[in-house]
Amino acid sequence: IAGITQAPTSQILAAGRRMTLRCTQDMRHNAMYWYRQDLGLGLRLIHYSNTAGTTGKGEVPDGYSVSRANTDDFPLTLASAVPSQTSVYFCASSASGGNNEQFFGPGTRLTVL
Amino acid sequence: GQNIDQPTEMTATEGAIVQINCTYQTSGFNGLFWYQQHAGEAPTFLSYNVLDGLEEKGRFSSFLSRSKGYSYLLLKELQMKDSASYLCAALDSNYQLIWGAGTKLIIKP
């Protein structure tokens, strides 16, 4: 049982390039989330999806887009990367939104130069 | 605005007890989570409180006071493997988690 996986593990990217971070879960969870984690700051929600076919904006959505074509996959796309998007990105899922425990993927460490 | 406050860093001795405090201000409140995060790893769930009082789970306990906007995580019989960051997160009226910056706990032998 894999749980929730992310790819790539790490990436160095030139500014202006397009990048998609992949996230897949096999727990049949309805809700999925993308966070970024920066030193000294709490996890910040970028985008979320309460169920397949729907997405919503979190606290810091600018410069990012997501899609939720099916239950398992929730890719995050940076259309034109900027250095301020250097961060560790975590994908998470939960049985449904709200007060259910969130399960996190291992993270993607992204550096934009 | 919404805010979560917790100490940046704490140090404790192996075998001892430590209490990590968290205060929160959110628009609405639907519960308080604690997660553990080892360096370089993903956060993992520890506890969820929605009612006032203490919830005990093995060596870890979590307390909530809704009237005071306050929670704490109590770790007993500390082990070296408990060295990690502990993240407090409050669920707001939109059922979105507002996260604190985390408390780095250093355990000394």
Short mmCIF file of C-alpha atoms in Angstrom, two decimals:
data_model
loop_
_atom_site.label_atom_id
_atom_site.label_comp_id
_atom_site.label_asym_id
_atom_site.label_seq_id
_atom_site.Cartn_x
_atom_site.Cartn_y
_atom_site.Cartn_z
CA ILE A 1 0.00 0.00 0.00
CA ALA A 2 1.68 3.22 -1.12
CA GLY A 3 -0.69 5.72 0.47
CA ILE A 4 0.16 9.00 -1.16
CA THR A 5 3.09 9.54 -3.51
CA GLN A 6 4.67 12.64 -5.03
CA ALA A 7 7.04 13.14 -7.93
CA PRO A 8 9.65 14.34 -8.39
CA THR A 9 11.40 14.13 -5.01
CA SER A 10 13.38 17.24 -5.83
CA GLN A 11 13.87 19.54 -8.78
CA ILE A 12 15.98 22.52 -9.75
CA LEU A 13 14.19 24.72 -12.25
CA ALA A 14 15.11 27.80 -14.21
CA ALA A 15 12.88 30.83 -13.68
CA GLY A 16 10.21 31.14 -16.35
CA ARG A 17 9.92 27.40 -16.94
CA ARG A 18 6.70 25.46 -16.56
CA MET A 19 6.62 22.64 -14.02
CA THR A 20 4.05 20.09 -12.90
CA LEU A 21 4.32 18.39 -9.53
CA ARG A 22 2.53 15.08 -9.43
CA CYS A 23 0.49 13.62 -6.58
CA THR A 24 -1.30 10.28 -6.48
CA GLN A 25 -3.18 8.57 -3.66
CA ASP A 26 -4.57 5.05 -3.49
CA MET A 27 -6.77 5.47 -0.42
CA ARG A 28 -9.86 6.57 -2.39
CA HIS A 29 -9.92 9.81 -0.42
CA ASN A 30 -12.31 12.45 -1.66
CA ALA A 31 -10.36 15.51 -0.51
CA MET A 32 -6.84 16.48 -1.63
CA TYR A 33 -4.63 19.46 -0.84
CA TRP A 34 -1.44 21.17 -1.92
CA TYR A 35 0.67 23.01 0.66
CA ARG A 36 3.98 24.78 0.59
CA GLN A 37 6.26 24.83 3.61
CA ASP A 38 8.88 27.53 4.06
CA LEU A 39 11.34 27.91 6.92
CA GLY A 40 9.81 29.79 9.84
CA LEU A 41 6.32 29.69 8.38
CA GLY A 42 3.49 27.26 8.85
CA LEU A 43 2.16 25.10 6.08
CA ARG A 44 0.23 27.29 3.66
CA LEU A 45 -2.60 25.95 1.56
CA ILE A 46 -2.22 26.59 -2.18
CA HIS A 47 -5.22 24.78 -3.66
CA TYR A 48 -7.59 22.07 -2.56
CA SER A 49 -10.18 19.72 -3.99
CA ASN A 50 -13.11 18.38 -1.98
CA THR A 51 -14.03 15.81 -4.62
CA ALA A 52 -13.09 14.79 -8.15
CA GLY A 53 -14.06 17.48 -10.66
CA THR A 54 -13.93 20.38 -8.19
CA THR A 55 -11.09 22.59 -7.00
CA GLY A 56 -10.74 25.63 -4.77
CA LYS A 57 -8.20 28.31 -3.94
CA GLY A 58 -6.34 28.31 -0.67
CA GLU A 59 -4.32 30.99 1.06
CA VAL A 60 -1.56 31.39 -1.58
CA PRO A 61 -2.93 30.32 -5.00
CA ASP A 62 -1.26 32.92 -7.25
CA GLY A 63 1.11 31.42 -9.81
CA TYR A 64 -0.27 27.90 -9.31
CA SER A 65 -3.03 25.87 -10.92
CA VAL A 66 -4.50 22.43 -10.22
CA SER A 67 -6.85 19.94 -11.80
CA ARG A 68 -8.76 16.95 -10.40
CA ALA A 69 -9.82 14.77 -13.30
CA ASN A 70 -10.20 11.67 -11.11
CA THR A 71 -10.13 10.65 -7.45
CA ASP A 72 -6.52 9.53 -7.33
CA ASP A 73 -4.53 12.31 -9.01
CA PHE A 74 -4.08 15.95 -8.12
CA PRO A 75 -1.27 17.62 -10.11
CA LEU A 76 0.01 21.11 -9.28
CA THR A 77 1.31 23.27 -12.12
CA LEU A 78 3.57 26.29 -11.97
CA ALA A 79 2.94 28.03 -15.29
CA SER A 80 6.05 30.25 -15.17
CA ALA A 81 8.21 29.58 -12.13
CA VAL A 82 9.70 32.42 -10.09
CA PRO A 83 12.38 32.24 -7.37
CA SER A 84 9.81 32.98 -4.63
CA GLN A 85 8.26 29.62 -5.43
CA THR A 86 11.33 27.87 -4.07
CA SER A 87 9.88 25.74 -1.30
CA VAL A 88 8.98 22.25 -0.14
CA TYR A 89 5.63 21.20 -1.55
CA PHE A 90 3.42 18.69 0.23
CA CYS A 91 0.39 16.99 -1.18
CA ALA A 92 -2.16 15.62 1.31
CA SER A 93 -5.44 13.78 1.24
CA SER A 94 -8.29 13.07 3.63
CA ALA A 95 -11.42 10.93 3.56
CA SER A 96 -13.45 14.11 3.18
CA GLY A 97 -12.91 17.75 3.91
CA GLY A 98 -13.18 19.12 7.39
CA ASN A 99 -12.24 17.34 10.55
CA ASN A 100 -10.71 14.24 9.03
CA GLU A 101 -7.04 13.47 9.48
CA GLN A 102 -4.90 14.53 6.54
CA PHE A 103 -2.31 12.10 5.18
CA PHE A 104 0.75 13.70 3.63
CA GLY A 105 2.98 12.67 0.77
CA PRO A 106 6.77 12.74 1.19
CA GLY A 107 7.12 16.18 -0.37
CA THR A 108 8.85 17.74 -3.37
CA ARG A 109 11.76 20.08 -2.77
CA LEU A 110 11.69 22.69 -5.55
CA THR A 111 14.40 25.24 -6.21
CA VAL A 112 13.77 27.99 -8.77
CA LEU A 113 16.89 29.81 -9.93
CA GLY B 1 -6.97 37.87 10.92
CA GLN B 2 -6.32 34.24 11.67
CA ASN B 3 -3.29 33.33 13.72
CA ILE B 4 -1.67 30.38 15.44
CA ASP B 5 1.08 30.95 18.01
CA GLN B 6 3.43 28.31 19.37
CA PRO B 7 7.01 28.49 20.66
CA THR B 8 9.72 28.23 18.03
CA GLU B 9 11.92 25.81 19.91
CA MET B 10 12.00 23.84 23.16
CA THR B 11 14.59 21.62 24.79
CA ALA B 12 13.89 18.73 27.16
CA THR B 13 15.69 15.77 28.68
CA GLU B 14 15.19 12.13 27.79
CA GLY B 15 12.71 10.51 30.17
CA ALA B 16 11.16 13.83 31.20
CA ILE B 17 7.81 15.47 30.41
CA VAL B 18 7.32 18.45 28.10
CA GLN B 19 4.28 20.59 27.34
CA ILE B 20 4.03 22.43 24.02
CA ASN B 21 1.51 25.26 24.06
CA CYS B 22 -0.55 26.64 21.19
CA THR B 23 -2.91 29.60 21.08
CA TYR B 24 -5.19 30.25 18.17
CA GLN B 25 -7.40 32.98 16.73
CA THR B 26 -9.59 31.86 13.86
CA SER B 27 -12.81 32.90 12.17
CA GLY B 28 -14.95 30.14 13.58
CA PHE B 29 -13.52 26.99 15.08
CA ASN B 30 -14.08 23.35 14.24
CA GLY B 31 -11.29 21.65 16.10
CA LEU B 32 -7.56 21.58 16.77
CA PHE B 33 -5.00 19.19 15.31
CA TRP B 34 -1.47 18.28 16.35
CA TYR B 35 0.98 16.79 13.87
CA GLN B 36 4.54 15.56 14.28
CA GLN B 37 7.15 16.26 11.62
CA HIS B 38 10.65 14.78 11.69
CA ALA B 39 13.30 16.73 9.83
CA GLY B 40 13.07 16.17 6.08
CA GLU B 41 9.87 14.16 6.37
CA ALA B 42 6.14 14.69 5.99
CA PRO B 43 3.86 15.65 8.88
CA THR B 44 2.01 12.78 10.55
CA PHE B 45 -1.20 13.03 12.57
CA LEU B 46 -1.04 12.91 16.36
CA SER B 47 -4.36 14.14 17.71
CA TYR B 48 -7.61 16.00 17.12
CA ASN B 49 -9.62 17.85 19.79
CA VAL B 50 -12.96 19.53 19.25
CA LEU B 51 -14.38 19.44 22.80
CA ASP B 52 -12.80 20.94 25.89
CA GLY B 53 -10.65 18.62 27.91
CA LEU B 54 -7.78 16.20 27.76
CA GLU B 55 -7.40 13.36 25.25
CA GLU B 56 -4.80 10.77 26.15
CA LYS B 57 -3.12 8.52 23.62
CA GLY B 58 -0.24 6.54 25.07
CA ARG B 59 2.68 8.81 25.94
CA PHE B 60 1.02 11.75 24.17
CA SER B 61 -1.94 13.79 25.44
CA SER B 62 -3.63 16.83 23.97
CA PHE B 63 -5.73 19.42 25.78
CA LEU B 64 -8.17 22.00 24.47
CA SER B 65 -9.85 25.04 26.01
CA ARG B 66 -12.18 26.61 23.45
CA SER B 67 -13.04 29.57 25.69
CA LYS B 68 -9.35 30.48 26.00
CA GLY B 69 -8.35 29.65 22.43
CA TYR B 70 -5.65 27.41 23.87
CA SER B 71 -4.31 23.92 23.41
CA TYR B 72 -1.29 21.99 24.56
CA LEU B 73 0.44 18.77 23.62
CA LEU B 74 1.93 16.84 26.53
CA LEU B 75 4.68 14.32 25.86
CA LYS B 76 5.66 11.96 28.68
CA GLU B 77 8.65 9.65 29.12
CA LEU B 78 10.50 11.46 26.37
CA GLN B 79 12.57 9.37 23.97
CA MET B 80 15.27 10.53 21.59
CA LYS B 81 12.97 9.66 18.67
CA ASP B 82 10.56 12.36 19.89
CA SER B 83 13.00 14.98 18.59
CA ALA B 84 10.91 16.58 15.86
CA SER B 85 8.78 19.60 15.07
CA TYR B 86 5.25 19.65 16.45
CA LEU B 87 2.67 21.48 14.37
CA CYS B 88 -0.52 22.94 15.78
CA ALA B 89 -3.37 23.58 13.32
CA ALA B 90 -6.87 24.96 13.86
CA LEU B 91 -9.85 24.19 11.64
CA ASP B 92 -11.71 27.40 10.78
CA SER B 93 -15.35 28.02 9.88
CA ASN B 94 -14.66 26.99 6.26
CA TYR B 95 -13.14 23.73 7.47
CA GLN B 96 -9.71 24.81 6.29
CA LEU B 97 -6.65 24.20 8.47
CA ILE B 98 -4.69 27.19 9.70
CA TRP B 99 -1.19 26.04 10.63
CA GLY B 100 1.27 27.29 13.18
CA ALA B 101 4.96 27.53 12.25
CA GLY B 102 5.76 24.54 14.44
CA THR B 103 7.74 23.96 17.64
CA LYS B 104 11.10 22.28 17.21
CA LEU B 105 11.62 19.93 20.16
CA ILE B 106 15.19 18.98 20.99
CA ILE B 107 15.69 16.01 23.30
CA LYS B 108 18.97 15.77 25.19
CA PRO B 109 20.27 12.57 26.79
#
